[in-house]
């Protein structure tokens, strides 16, 4: 089983739609969670951290369910510019310290 | 402020040659990570440096790969006797070390012919 699993998609949605991505992680000891965004042929960029109580940043809402080891990202009022691959990321500490494990990503395509 | 920079942005090399890829992390960041990403694939962790601690080399795919970090800042990833399967984008990221967030450079696209 992969440490971080995501549906690779693609999710094809029209502009203005609401879309949700899910992610599951295997390490119950994980404490830090993130969503990164990666545009085609670009580097990943931090989109938002995911907090236990859930958090919102504009049109983006992230939620964490520790019991089910499940993270979600909701995008409201999708824009063409939201088209990208969204990476679910979880900490995976080893003896050396701060490490992150990246999911394979979910590809979103927003169409006019 | 300045972000993570990497050089070269593109490198084409012949099979069997050695290559060096450079990463300049964000100033003050103590953690530095190397990943590689093949076309259409996810990130593959290679190596992690944290301050003066021994690096975590658990992700290096073979002994042809090595990395150094001089003075706790600039890092060089060296691939010896390159093979075609080494073709990928090599991404460097840095972080404060006290938190988990990582900030990525633009990557070096390596093509082995």
Short mmCIF file of C-alpha atoms in Angstrom, two decimals:
data_model
loop_
_atom_site.label_atom_id
_atom_site.label_comp_id
_atom_site.label_asym_id
_atom_site.label_seq_id
_atom_site.Cartn_x
_atom_site.Cartn_y
_atom_site.Cartn_z
CA UNK A 1 0.00 0.00 0.00
CA UNK A 2 1.33 3.44 -0.89
CA UNK A 3 1.94 5.81 2.02
CA UNK A 4 -0.18 8.52 0.39
CA UNK A 5 -2.85 7.58 -2.15
CA UNK A 6 -4.74 9.84 -4.49
CA UNK A 7 -7.08 9.32 -7.42
CA UNK A 8 -4.91 10.40 -10.39
CA UNK A 9 -7.92 11.74 -12.32
CA UNK A 10 -8.15 13.68 -14.52
CA UNK A 11 -11.12 15.53 -13.14
CA UNK A 12 -12.69 17.50 -15.99
CA UNK A 13 -15.00 20.21 -14.72
CA UNK A 14 -16.63 23.32 -16.21
CA UNK A 15 -15.75 26.79 -14.99
CA UNK A 16 -17.69 27.68 -11.88
CA UNK A 17 -18.06 24.10 -10.70
CA UNK A 18 -17.20 22.83 -7.24
CA UNK A 19 -14.75 19.93 -7.18
CA UNK A 20 -13.36 17.84 -4.34
CA UNK A 21 -10.23 15.71 -4.13
CA UNK A 22 -9.56 13.05 -1.55
CA UNK A 23 -6.40 11.52 -0.24
CA UNK A 24 -5.68 8.70 2.23
CA UNK A 25 -2.48 8.17 4.17
CA UNK A 26 -1.17 5.07 5.89
CA UNK A 27 0.96 6.42 8.76
CA UNK A 28 -1.35 7.02 11.72
CA UNK A 29 1.47 8.93 13.48
CA UNK A 30 1.55 11.65 10.82
CA UNK A 31 0.97 15.10 12.23
CA UNK A 32 1.41 17.56 9.38
CA UNK A 33 -0.55 17.66 6.15
CA UNK A 34 -0.40 19.86 3.08
CA UNK A 35 -1.78 20.38 -0.38
CA UNK A 36 0.71 21.39 -3.05
CA UNK A 37 -0.14 22.46 -6.57
CA UNK A 38 1.99 21.58 -9.59
CA UNK A 39 1.46 23.19 -12.96
CA UNK A 40 2.53 21.38 -16.11
CA UNK A 41 6.34 21.28 -16.37
CA UNK A 42 6.71 23.44 -13.25
CA UNK A 43 7.80 22.79 -9.69
CA UNK A 44 5.33 21.99 -6.90
CA UNK A 45 4.18 25.00 -4.89
CA UNK A 46 2.66 24.97 -1.43
CA UNK A 47 -1.07 25.66 -1.71
CA UNK A 48 -2.15 25.30 1.90
CA UNK A 49 -1.55 23.46 5.12
CA UNK A 50 -4.32 21.24 6.48
CA UNK A 51 -5.31 21.74 10.10
CA UNK A 52 -7.26 19.40 12.33
CA UNK A 53 -10.19 21.79 12.57
CA UNK A 54 -10.30 22.29 8.82
CA UNK A 55 -9.26 25.52 7.15
CA UNK A 56 -10.30 27.74 4.33
CA UNK A 57 -8.35 30.04 2.03
CA UNK A 58 -10.61 31.87 -0.36
CA UNK A 59 -12.20 29.33 -2.68
CA UNK A 60 -10.17 26.48 -1.21
CA UNK A 61 -11.16 24.42 1.82
CA UNK A 62 -9.04 21.65 3.32
CA UNK A 63 -10.26 19.09 5.82
CA UNK A 64 -8.61 16.35 7.84
CA UNK A 65 -10.20 13.23 9.26
CA UNK A 66 -7.63 11.58 11.51
CA UNK A 67 -9.82 8.63 12.43
CA UNK A 68 -10.14 7.63 8.79
CA UNK A 69 -6.68 8.94 7.82
CA UNK A 70 -8.27 10.98 5.08
CA UNK A 71 -7.62 14.49 3.75
CA UNK A 72 -9.75 16.46 1.33
CA UNK A 73 -9.47 19.60 -0.76
CA UNK A 74 -12.57 21.42 -1.98
CA UNK A 75 -12.37 24.05 -4.70
CA UNK A 76 -15.40 26.26 -5.19
CA UNK A 77 -16.18 28.37 -8.27
CA UNK A 78 -13.43 26.72 -10.33
CA UNK A 79 -11.35 28.98 -12.58
CA UNK A 80 -9.48 28.03 -15.74
CA UNK A 81 -6.30 28.91 -13.83
CA UNK A 82 -7.05 26.18 -11.28
CA UNK A 83 -6.08 23.57 -13.89
CA UNK A 84 -3.09 21.78 -12.41
CA UNK A 85 -2.09 18.66 -10.52
CA UNK A 86 -2.85 18.74 -6.81
CA UNK A 87 -0.47 16.84 -4.55
CA UNK A 88 -1.49 15.53 -1.15
CA UNK A 89 1.51 15.64 1.20
CA UNK A 90 2.02 14.09 4.63
CA UNK A 91 4.94 14.20 7.03
CA UNK A 92 6.89 10.98 7.36
CA UNK A 93 9.58 11.57 9.96
CA UNK A 94 12.53 9.33 10.11
CA UNK A 95 15.49 9.40 12.42
CA UNK A 96 16.91 12.35 10.51
CA UNK A 97 13.90 14.57 11.08
CA UNK A 98 11.46 16.45 8.89
CA UNK A 99 10.42 14.47 5.86
CA UNK A 100 7.42 14.69 3.59
CA UNK A 101 5.79 12.00 1.50
CA UNK A 102 4.08 13.18 -1.66
CA UNK A 103 1.08 11.51 -3.22
CA UNK A 104 1.07 10.89 -6.94
CA UNK A 105 -1.26 13.83 -7.52
CA UNK A 106 -4.75 14.42 -8.86
CA UNK A 107 -5.01 16.21 -12.17
CA UNK A 108 -7.68 18.86 -12.54
CA UNK A 109 -8.74 20.32 -15.87
CA UNK A 110 -11.18 23.22 -15.77
CA UNK A 111 -12.89 23.80 -19.10
CA UNK A 112 -14.61 26.98 -20.35
CA UNK B 1 12.96 37.34 -1.19
CA UNK B 2 14.92 35.04 -3.45
CA UNK B 3 13.58 31.54 -3.80
CA UNK B 4 15.38 28.27 -4.38
CA UNK B 5 17.50 28.36 -7.52
CA UNK B 6 18.88 25.45 -9.52
CA UNK B 7 21.36 25.19 -12.33
CA UNK B 8 21.52 24.31 -15.09
CA UNK B 9 17.86 24.49 -16.04
CA UNK B 10 18.43 21.92 -18.78
CA UNK B 11 21.22 19.41 -19.27
CA UNK B 12 21.68 17.01 -22.15
CA UNK B 13 24.45 14.48 -21.70
CA UNK B 14 25.66 11.31 -23.34
CA UNK B 15 25.22 7.96 -21.66
CA UNK B 16 28.22 7.19 -19.47
CA UNK B 17 29.14 10.79 -18.70
CA UNK B 18 29.08 12.32 -15.23
CA UNK B 19 26.82 15.30 -14.42
CA UNK B 20 26.62 17.78 -11.57
CA UNK B 21 23.42 19.57 -10.64
CA UNK B 22 23.46 22.57 -8.32
CA UNK B 23 20.95 23.87 -5.80
CA UNK B 24 21.00 27.18 -3.93
CA UNK B 25 18.46 27.03 -1.11
CA UNK B 26 16.57 29.94 0.40
CA UNK B 27 18.88 31.87 2.71
CA UNK B 28 18.58 30.67 6.30
CA UNK B 29 16.90 27.39 5.43
CA UNK B 30 18.66 24.54 7.21
CA UNK B 31 16.87 21.67 5.47
CA UNK B 32 17.56 20.74 1.86
CA UNK B 33 15.98 17.95 -0.16
CA UNK B 34 16.56 16.43 -3.59
CA UNK B 35 13.81 14.69 -5.52
CA UNK B 36 13.43 13.48 -9.07
CA UNK B 37 10.34 13.35 -11.19
CA UNK B 38 10.04 11.33 -14.37
CA UNK B 39 7.57 12.43 -17.02
CA UNK B 40 4.02 12.01 -15.78
CA UNK B 41 5.16 10.48 -12.51
CA UNK B 42 5.16 11.54 -8.87
CA UNK B 43 8.07 12.86 -6.83
CA UNK B 44 10.75 10.37 -5.86
CA UNK B 45 12.74 11.32 -2.75
CA UNK B 46 16.51 11.07 -3.18
CA UNK B 47 18.39 12.66 -0.26
CA UNK B 48 17.84 15.03 2.67
CA UNK B 49 20.26 17.32 4.51
CA UNK B 50 19.43 18.91 7.86
CA UNK B 51 21.96 21.29 9.35
CA UNK B 52 25.17 19.50 10.29
CA UNK B 53 23.54 16.10 10.73
CA UNK B 54 24.47 13.14 8.56
CA UNK B 55 22.31 13.23 5.41
CA UNK B 56 19.48 10.77 4.86
CA UNK B 57 20.56 8.99 1.70
CA UNK B 58 17.86 6.34 1.81
CA UNK B 59 16.29 7.43 -1.48
CA UNK B 60 19.40 7.34 -3.67
CA UNK B 61 18.68 4.71 -6.35
CA UNK B 62 22.25 3.50 -6.81
CA UNK B 63 25.83 4.21 -5.82
CA UNK B 64 26.19 6.27 -8.99
CA UNK B 65 24.26 9.00 -7.18
CA UNK B 66 25.83 11.18 -4.51
CA UNK B 67 25.24 14.62 -3.05
CA UNK B 68 27.11 17.13 -0.97
CA UNK B 69 26.11 20.23 0.87
CA UNK B 70 28.90 22.69 1.51
CA UNK B 71 28.81 25.14 4.40
CA UNK B 72 25.22 24.26 5.14
CA UNK B 73 24.07 26.08 2.03
CA UNK B 74 24.69 25.15 -1.61
CA UNK B 75 24.21 21.50 -2.59
CA UNK B 76 25.48 19.52 -5.55
CA UNK B 77 23.92 16.29 -6.79
CA UNK B 78 26.34 14.19 -8.83
CA UNK B 79 25.34 11.36 -11.11
CA UNK B 80 28.21 9.24 -12.38
CA UNK B 81 28.14 7.14 -15.53
CA UNK B 82 24.69 8.38 -16.48
CA UNK B 83 22.14 5.96 -17.89
CA UNK B 84 19.08 6.68 -20.01
CA UNK B 85 16.80 5.83 -17.09
CA UNK B 86 18.35 8.76 -15.20
CA UNK B 87 16.51 11.14 -17.53
CA UNK B 88 14.09 13.12 -15.37
CA UNK B 89 13.55 16.49 -13.75
CA UNK B 90 15.67 16.83 -10.63
CA UNK B 91 14.02 19.08 -8.06
CA UNK B 92 15.60 20.66 -5.03
CA UNK B 93 13.61 21.99 -2.08
CA UNK B 94 14.57 23.79 1.09
CA UNK B 95 12.86 24.31 4.41
CA UNK B 96 13.38 25.97 7.76
CA UNK B 97 13.94 22.64 9.48
CA UNK B 98 11.68 23.63 12.36
CA UNK B 99 8.59 23.18 10.20
CA UNK B 100 7.66 20.75 7.47
CA UNK B 101 6.95 23.17 4.62
CA UNK B 102 9.24 22.74 1.63
CA UNK B 103 9.86 25.28 -1.10
CA UNK B 104 10.94 23.99 -4.47
CA UNK B 105 13.33 25.27 -7.08
CA UNK B 106 12.44 25.22 -10.79
CA UNK B 107 14.29 21.96 -11.34
CA UNK B 108 16.96 20.72 -13.74
CA UNK B 109 15.67 18.73 -16.69
CA UNK B 110 18.25 16.03 -17.40
CA UNK B 111 18.22 14.16 -20.68
CA UNK B 112 20.62 11.26 -21.20
CA UNK B 113 21.05 10.31 -24.85
#
